[in-house]
Short mmCIF file of N, CA and C in Angstrom, two decimals:
data_model
loop_
_atom_site.label_atom_id
_atom_site.label_comp_id
_atom_site.label_asym_id
_atom_site.label_seq_id
_atom_site.Cartn_x
_atom_site.Cartn_y
_atom_site.Cartn_z
N UNK A 1 -72.16 64.14 93.00
CA UNK A 1 -73.44 64.44 93.59
C UNK A 1 -74.34 63.22 93.46
N UNK A 2 -75.06 62.83 94.52
CA UNK A 2 -75.95 61.69 94.43
C UNK A 2 -77.02 61.91 93.37
N UNK A 3 -77.40 60.84 92.73
CA UNK A 3 -78.43 60.92 91.71
C UNK A 3 -79.39 59.76 91.92
N UNK A 4 -80.45 59.98 92.74
CA UNK A 4 -81.31 58.88 93.13
C UNK A 4 -82.02 58.18 91.98
N UNK A 5 -82.27 58.84 90.88
CA UNK A 5 -82.97 58.22 89.78
C UNK A 5 -82.08 57.66 88.69
N UNK A 6 -80.77 57.75 88.89
CA UNK A 6 -79.83 57.37 87.84
C UNK A 6 -79.82 55.85 87.63
N UNK A 7 -79.87 55.47 86.39
CA UNK A 7 -79.72 54.06 86.02
C UNK A 7 -78.25 53.81 85.71
N UNK A 8 -77.74 52.71 86.20
CA UNK A 8 -76.33 52.39 86.05
C UNK A 8 -76.09 51.63 84.75
N UNK A 9 -74.95 51.91 84.14
CA UNK A 9 -74.57 51.17 82.94
C UNK A 9 -74.12 49.77 83.31
N UNK A 10 -73.63 49.62 84.53
CA UNK A 10 -73.21 48.31 85.02
C UNK A 10 -73.94 48.04 86.33
N UNK A 11 -73.85 46.83 86.78
CA UNK A 11 -74.46 46.46 88.06
C UNK A 11 -73.41 46.50 89.17
N UNK A 12 -72.39 47.31 89.01
CA UNK A 12 -71.29 47.39 89.97
C UNK A 12 -71.77 47.98 91.30
N UNK A 13 -71.59 47.27 92.41
CA UNK A 13 -72.04 47.79 93.69
C UNK A 13 -71.26 49.02 94.15
N UNK A 14 -70.01 49.15 93.76
CA UNK A 14 -69.22 50.33 94.12
C UNK A 14 -69.77 51.55 93.38
N UNK A 15 -70.09 51.40 92.11
CA UNK A 15 -70.68 52.51 91.34
C UNK A 15 -72.01 52.93 91.94
N UNK A 16 -72.82 51.97 92.35
CA UNK A 16 -74.10 52.28 92.98
C UNK A 16 -73.89 53.07 94.27
N UNK A 17 -72.97 52.61 95.12
CA UNK A 17 -72.70 53.30 96.39
C UNK A 17 -72.19 54.72 96.14
N UNK A 18 -71.28 54.87 95.19
CA UNK A 18 -70.75 56.20 94.89
C UNK A 18 -71.84 57.12 94.34
N UNK A 19 -72.72 56.60 93.52
CA UNK A 19 -73.82 57.40 93.00
C UNK A 19 -74.79 57.81 94.11
N UNK A 20 -74.90 57.00 95.14
CA UNK A 20 -75.85 57.26 96.22
C UNK A 20 -75.30 58.20 97.28
N UNK A 21 -74.07 57.96 97.74
CA UNK A 21 -73.54 58.76 98.84
C UNK A 21 -72.06 59.07 98.71
N UNK A 22 -71.52 59.02 97.50
CA UNK A 22 -70.08 59.07 97.34
C UNK A 22 -69.43 60.40 97.04
N UNK A 23 -70.06 61.51 97.41
CA UNK A 23 -69.33 62.76 97.23
C UNK A 23 -69.01 63.36 98.60
N UNK A 24 -68.08 64.29 98.63
CA UNK A 24 -67.58 64.88 99.87
C UNK A 24 -68.70 65.41 100.76
N UNK A 25 -69.57 66.24 100.21
CA UNK A 25 -70.58 66.90 101.03
C UNK A 25 -71.59 65.92 101.58
N UNK A 26 -71.99 64.95 100.80
CA UNK A 26 -72.94 63.96 101.28
C UNK A 26 -72.37 63.18 102.45
N UNK A 27 -71.13 62.74 102.32
CA UNK A 27 -70.50 61.99 103.41
C UNK A 27 -70.32 62.84 104.66
N UNK A 28 -70.02 64.12 104.49
CA UNK A 28 -69.85 65.00 105.66
C UNK A 28 -71.19 65.27 106.35
N UNK A 29 -72.26 65.36 105.60
CA UNK A 29 -73.59 65.51 106.20
C UNK A 29 -73.93 64.26 107.00
N UNK A 30 -73.68 63.09 106.43
CA UNK A 30 -73.93 61.83 107.14
C UNK A 30 -73.06 61.77 108.40
N UNK A 31 -71.79 62.15 108.28
CA UNK A 31 -70.89 62.18 109.44
C UNK A 31 -71.46 63.08 110.54
N UNK A 32 -71.90 64.28 110.14
CA UNK A 32 -72.40 65.24 111.13
C UNK A 32 -73.65 64.73 111.84
N UNK A 33 -74.52 64.08 111.11
CA UNK A 33 -75.71 63.47 111.72
C UNK A 33 -75.32 62.33 112.66
N UNK A 34 -74.48 61.46 112.17
CA UNK A 34 -74.13 60.23 112.85
C UNK A 34 -73.24 60.45 114.07
N UNK A 35 -72.26 61.32 113.94
CA UNK A 35 -71.23 61.43 114.97
C UNK A 35 -71.21 62.75 115.73
N UNK A 36 -71.74 63.79 115.14
CA UNK A 36 -71.72 65.10 115.81
C UNK A 36 -73.08 65.49 116.37
N UNK A 37 -74.12 64.77 115.98
CA UNK A 37 -75.46 65.08 116.49
C UNK A 37 -76.14 66.25 115.80
N UNK A 38 -75.60 66.72 114.70
CA UNK A 38 -76.26 67.80 113.95
C UNK A 38 -77.56 67.25 113.38
N UNK A 39 -78.59 68.09 113.41
CA UNK A 39 -79.86 67.62 112.87
C UNK A 39 -80.69 68.70 112.18
N UNK A 40 -80.20 69.93 112.16
CA UNK A 40 -80.94 71.00 111.46
C UNK A 40 -80.07 71.58 110.35
N UNK A 41 -80.74 72.23 109.41
CA UNK A 41 -80.06 72.87 108.29
C UNK A 41 -78.98 73.82 108.81
N UNK A 42 -79.31 74.63 109.79
CA UNK A 42 -78.36 75.59 110.35
C UNK A 42 -77.15 74.92 110.98
N UNK A 43 -77.36 73.80 111.66
CA UNK A 43 -76.24 73.08 112.26
C UNK A 43 -75.31 72.52 111.19
N UNK A 44 -75.88 72.00 110.11
CA UNK A 44 -75.03 71.51 109.02
C UNK A 44 -74.26 72.66 108.39
N UNK A 45 -74.93 73.77 108.20
CA UNK A 45 -74.31 74.94 107.58
C UNK A 45 -73.16 75.47 108.44
N UNK A 46 -73.31 75.40 109.75
CA UNK A 46 -72.30 75.92 110.67
C UNK A 46 -71.28 74.87 111.12
N UNK A 47 -71.20 73.75 110.43
CA UNK A 47 -70.33 72.65 110.87
C UNK A 47 -68.84 72.93 110.69
N UNK A 48 -68.50 74.03 110.01
CA UNK A 48 -67.10 74.38 109.85
C UNK A 48 -66.46 73.91 108.56
N UNK A 49 -67.21 73.23 107.73
CA UNK A 49 -66.65 72.70 106.48
C UNK A 49 -66.76 73.70 105.33
N UNK A 50 -67.63 74.69 105.46
CA UNK A 50 -67.76 75.70 104.41
C UNK A 50 -68.68 75.32 103.27
N UNK A 51 -69.66 74.50 103.52
CA UNK A 51 -70.59 74.10 102.46
C UNK A 51 -71.48 75.28 102.07
N UNK A 52 -71.69 75.45 100.78
CA UNK A 52 -72.57 76.50 100.27
C UNK A 52 -74.03 76.12 100.52
N UNK A 53 -74.87 77.11 100.71
CA UNK A 53 -76.27 76.85 101.03
C UNK A 53 -76.98 76.05 99.94
N UNK A 54 -76.70 76.35 98.68
CA UNK A 54 -77.37 75.63 97.60
C UNK A 54 -76.93 74.17 97.54
N UNK A 55 -75.67 73.92 97.82
CA UNK A 55 -75.17 72.53 97.82
C UNK A 55 -75.76 71.77 99.00
N UNK A 56 -75.80 72.40 100.17
CA UNK A 56 -76.39 71.75 101.34
C UNK A 56 -77.85 71.39 101.08
N UNK A 57 -78.62 72.32 100.57
CA UNK A 57 -80.03 72.06 100.28
C UNK A 57 -80.19 70.91 99.28
N UNK A 58 -79.34 70.91 98.26
CA UNK A 58 -79.39 69.87 97.23
C UNK A 58 -79.05 68.50 97.81
N UNK A 59 -78.00 68.43 98.62
CA UNK A 59 -77.59 67.14 99.20
C UNK A 59 -78.63 66.61 100.19
N UNK A 60 -79.20 67.49 101.00
CA UNK A 60 -80.24 67.05 101.93
C UNK A 60 -81.44 66.50 101.17
N UNK A 61 -81.81 67.17 100.09
CA UNK A 61 -82.93 66.71 99.25
C UNK A 61 -82.62 65.34 98.64
N UNK A 62 -81.39 65.18 98.13
CA UNK A 62 -80.99 63.90 97.53
C UNK A 62 -80.96 62.78 98.57
N UNK A 63 -80.44 63.07 99.76
CA UNK A 63 -80.37 62.05 100.81
C UNK A 63 -81.76 61.64 101.27
N UNK A 64 -82.68 62.57 101.27
CA UNK A 64 -84.06 62.23 101.60
C UNK A 64 -84.68 61.39 100.48
N UNK A 65 -84.42 61.77 99.24
CA UNK A 65 -84.97 61.04 98.09
C UNK A 65 -84.45 59.61 98.00
N UNK A 66 -83.21 59.39 98.43
CA UNK A 66 -82.64 58.04 98.39
C UNK A 66 -82.99 57.21 99.62
N UNK A 67 -83.71 57.82 100.56
CA UNK A 67 -84.13 57.08 101.75
C UNK A 67 -83.08 56.96 102.83
N UNK A 68 -82.05 57.79 102.77
CA UNK A 68 -80.99 57.76 103.78
C UNK A 68 -81.34 58.68 104.95
N UNK A 69 -82.03 59.77 104.65
CA UNK A 69 -82.46 60.73 105.67
C UNK A 69 -83.97 60.81 105.73
N UNK A 70 -84.45 61.17 106.91
CA UNK A 70 -85.85 61.48 107.10
C UNK A 70 -85.93 62.94 107.53
N UNK A 71 -86.82 63.68 106.91
CA UNK A 71 -87.01 65.11 107.22
C UNK A 71 -88.37 65.27 107.88
N UNK A 72 -88.37 65.82 109.10
CA UNK A 72 -89.62 66.06 109.82
C UNK A 72 -89.63 67.48 110.38
N UNK A 73 -90.82 68.00 110.61
CA UNK A 73 -90.93 69.33 111.21
C UNK A 73 -90.48 69.28 112.66
N UNK A 74 -89.78 70.31 113.06
CA UNK A 74 -89.36 70.45 114.45
C UNK A 74 -90.61 70.75 115.28
N UNK A 75 -90.94 69.91 116.26
CA UNK A 75 -92.16 70.15 117.04
C UNK A 75 -92.10 71.44 117.87
N UNK A 76 -90.90 71.93 118.14
CA UNK A 76 -90.74 73.14 118.94
C UNK A 76 -90.68 74.41 118.08
N UNK A 77 -90.39 74.26 116.79
CA UNK A 77 -90.30 75.40 115.89
C UNK A 77 -90.76 74.93 114.51
N UNK A 78 -92.01 75.16 114.20
CA UNK A 78 -92.61 74.62 112.97
C UNK A 78 -92.05 75.21 111.68
N UNK A 79 -91.22 76.23 111.78
CA UNK A 79 -90.56 76.77 110.59
C UNK A 79 -89.29 75.99 110.26
N UNK A 80 -88.86 75.14 111.16
CA UNK A 80 -87.59 74.43 111.02
C UNK A 80 -87.85 72.93 110.84
N UNK A 81 -86.91 72.27 110.17
CA UNK A 81 -86.98 70.83 109.98
C UNK A 81 -85.86 70.15 110.75
N UNK A 82 -86.13 68.92 111.15
CA UNK A 82 -85.15 68.06 111.81
C UNK A 82 -84.83 66.92 110.84
N UNK A 83 -83.55 66.64 110.67
CA UNK A 83 -83.11 65.54 109.82
C UNK A 83 -82.59 64.42 110.70
N UNK A 84 -82.93 63.19 110.34
CA UNK A 84 -82.41 62.04 111.06
C UNK A 84 -82.11 60.93 110.06
N UNK A 85 -81.29 59.99 110.50
CA UNK A 85 -80.96 58.87 109.64
C UNK A 85 -82.07 57.83 109.68
N UNK A 86 -82.37 57.26 108.54
CA UNK A 86 -83.29 56.14 108.46
C UNK A 86 -82.50 54.87 108.76
N UNK A 87 -83.18 53.74 108.75
CA UNK A 87 -82.48 52.47 108.93
C UNK A 87 -81.43 52.30 107.83
N UNK A 88 -81.80 52.66 106.62
CA UNK A 88 -80.87 52.59 105.48
C UNK A 88 -79.65 53.47 105.74
N UNK A 89 -79.87 54.67 106.28
CA UNK A 89 -78.76 55.56 106.60
C UNK A 89 -77.90 55.03 107.73
N UNK A 90 -78.54 54.44 108.74
CA UNK A 90 -77.79 53.87 109.87
C UNK A 90 -76.89 52.72 109.43
N UNK A 91 -77.29 52.03 108.37
CA UNK A 91 -76.47 50.92 107.88
C UNK A 91 -75.15 51.39 107.29
N UNK A 92 -74.99 52.70 107.13
CA UNK A 92 -73.71 53.26 106.67
C UNK A 92 -72.71 53.41 107.82
N UNK A 93 -73.14 53.21 109.06
CA UNK A 93 -72.26 53.40 110.22
C UNK A 93 -70.97 52.58 110.13
N UNK A 94 -71.01 51.30 109.81
CA UNK A 94 -69.75 50.55 109.72
C UNK A 94 -68.79 51.12 108.67
N UNK A 95 -69.34 51.59 107.57
CA UNK A 95 -68.52 52.18 106.51
C UNK A 95 -67.87 53.47 107.01
N UNK A 96 -68.66 54.31 107.66
CA UNK A 96 -68.13 55.58 108.17
C UNK A 96 -67.05 55.33 109.22
N UNK A 97 -67.28 54.39 110.12
CA UNK A 97 -66.28 54.09 111.16
C UNK A 97 -65.01 53.53 110.55
N UNK A 98 -65.15 52.71 109.53
CA UNK A 98 -63.95 52.16 108.87
C UNK A 98 -63.19 53.26 108.15
N UNK A 99 -63.88 54.22 107.56
CA UNK A 99 -63.21 55.35 106.92
C UNK A 99 -62.44 56.17 107.95
N UNK A 100 -63.03 56.35 109.13
CA UNK A 100 -62.35 57.07 110.21
C UNK A 100 -61.09 56.32 110.63
N UNK A 101 -61.23 55.02 110.84
CA UNK A 101 -60.08 54.21 111.26
C UNK A 101 -58.97 54.25 110.22
N UNK A 102 -59.33 54.10 108.95
CA UNK A 102 -58.36 54.12 107.86
C UNK A 102 -57.67 55.48 107.78
N UNK A 103 -58.45 56.55 107.86
CA UNK A 103 -57.88 57.90 107.78
C UNK A 103 -56.95 58.19 108.95
N UNK A 104 -57.33 57.73 110.14
CA UNK A 104 -56.47 57.93 111.32
C UNK A 104 -55.13 57.22 111.13
N UNK A 105 -55.15 56.12 110.43
CA UNK A 105 -53.91 55.36 110.20
C UNK A 105 -53.01 56.06 109.18
N UNK A 106 -53.59 56.66 108.15
CA UNK A 106 -52.78 57.17 107.04
C UNK A 106 -52.69 58.69 106.95
N UNK A 107 -53.49 59.42 107.70
CA UNK A 107 -53.45 60.88 107.66
C UNK A 107 -52.75 61.40 108.91
N UNK A 108 -51.53 61.90 108.77
CA UNK A 108 -50.80 62.37 109.95
C UNK A 108 -51.43 63.63 110.57
N UNK A 109 -52.30 64.31 109.85
CA UNK A 109 -52.93 65.53 110.35
C UNK A 109 -54.36 65.32 110.85
N UNK A 110 -54.77 64.07 111.00
CA UNK A 110 -56.16 63.80 111.38
C UNK A 110 -56.49 64.39 112.75
N UNK A 111 -57.75 64.77 112.91
CA UNK A 111 -58.20 65.28 114.20
C UNK A 111 -58.81 64.17 115.06
N UNK A 112 -58.88 62.98 114.52
CA UNK A 112 -59.48 61.86 115.26
C UNK A 112 -58.55 61.46 116.40
N UNK A 113 -59.12 61.38 117.58
CA UNK A 113 -58.33 61.01 118.74
C UNK A 113 -58.07 59.51 118.81
N UNK A 114 -57.00 59.16 119.50
CA UNK A 114 -56.65 57.74 119.66
C UNK A 114 -57.74 56.97 120.39
N UNK A 115 -58.43 57.64 121.31
CA UNK A 115 -59.50 56.98 122.06
C UNK A 115 -60.61 56.50 121.13
N UNK A 116 -60.97 57.33 120.17
CA UNK A 116 -62.02 56.94 119.22
C UNK A 116 -61.55 55.80 118.33
N UNK A 117 -60.33 55.87 117.86
CA UNK A 117 -59.79 54.81 117.00
C UNK A 117 -59.77 53.49 117.76
N UNK A 118 -59.33 53.52 119.02
CA UNK A 118 -59.30 52.29 119.83
C UNK A 118 -60.71 51.75 120.02
N UNK A 119 -61.66 52.64 120.22
CA UNK A 119 -63.05 52.19 120.38
C UNK A 119 -63.54 51.50 119.11
N UNK A 120 -63.22 52.08 117.96
CA UNK A 120 -63.62 51.46 116.68
C UNK A 120 -62.97 50.09 116.54
N UNK A 121 -61.70 50.00 116.87
CA UNK A 121 -60.97 48.73 116.71
C UNK A 121 -61.42 47.67 117.72
N UNK A 122 -61.72 48.08 118.94
CA UNK A 122 -62.05 47.10 119.99
C UNK A 122 -63.54 46.78 120.09
N UNK A 123 -64.39 47.74 119.76
CA UNK A 123 -65.83 47.54 119.94
C UNK A 123 -66.62 48.16 118.79
N UNK A 124 -66.23 47.81 117.60
CA UNK A 124 -66.88 48.37 116.41
C UNK A 124 -68.38 48.07 116.42
N UNK A 125 -68.74 46.82 116.72
CA UNK A 125 -70.15 46.43 116.72
C UNK A 125 -70.95 47.21 117.76
N UNK A 126 -70.36 47.41 118.93
CA UNK A 126 -71.03 48.18 119.98
C UNK A 126 -71.22 49.63 119.57
N UNK A 127 -70.20 50.19 118.92
CA UNK A 127 -70.26 51.58 118.45
C UNK A 127 -71.36 51.72 117.40
N UNK A 128 -71.42 50.78 116.48
CA UNK A 128 -72.45 50.79 115.44
C UNK A 128 -73.84 50.67 116.08
N UNK A 129 -73.98 49.77 117.04
CA UNK A 129 -75.26 49.58 117.72
C UNK A 129 -75.70 50.86 118.44
N UNK A 130 -74.75 51.55 119.04
CA UNK A 130 -75.04 52.81 119.73
C UNK A 130 -75.56 53.87 118.75
N UNK A 131 -74.93 53.96 117.60
CA UNK A 131 -75.36 54.91 116.56
C UNK A 131 -76.78 54.57 116.11
N UNK A 132 -77.00 53.29 115.80
CA UNK A 132 -78.33 52.87 115.33
C UNK A 132 -79.40 53.11 116.38
N UNK A 133 -79.07 52.87 117.64
CA UNK A 133 -80.05 53.05 118.72
C UNK A 133 -80.49 54.50 118.85
N UNK A 134 -79.59 55.43 118.60
CA UNK A 134 -79.95 56.86 118.69
C UNK A 134 -81.03 57.23 117.69
N UNK A 135 -81.03 56.58 116.55
CA UNK A 135 -81.98 56.94 115.50
C UNK A 135 -83.23 56.07 115.50
N UNK A 136 -83.14 54.85 116.00
CA UNK A 136 -84.32 53.99 116.02
C UNK A 136 -85.20 54.29 117.23
N UNK A 137 -84.65 54.96 118.23
CA UNK A 137 -85.42 55.31 119.43
C UNK A 137 -86.36 56.48 119.18
N UNK A 138 -86.25 57.14 118.05
CA UNK A 138 -87.08 58.33 117.76
C UNK A 138 -88.46 57.96 117.32
#
């Protein structure tokens, strides 16, 4: 689970990254925002992964506290919030795409299509720019 206030025993960048976004649910929330277009609590809850409501609420809170997500009121429904990636969150796009490419190579049961893998391999920078543009245009 991310721990935004945690002080590290070492200055290891891998430990820092894992402490910030390195658990299953956090990465799946980022994936859903970045690649599936999910942006509300209900959409994350219904993403098919089976996340518990308390874990989802906790991870969204942590991602907001670490500056990876921005939480704003939905202008069309003031009882609901919209989540979006910040610039810091968008900078995770290359990592997420590389994880997809790696998993497609080594997981025989992956649901990732060959078209997406080819896009990552041939135009990774363009794909990253497209993701970033979706969130900076808001």
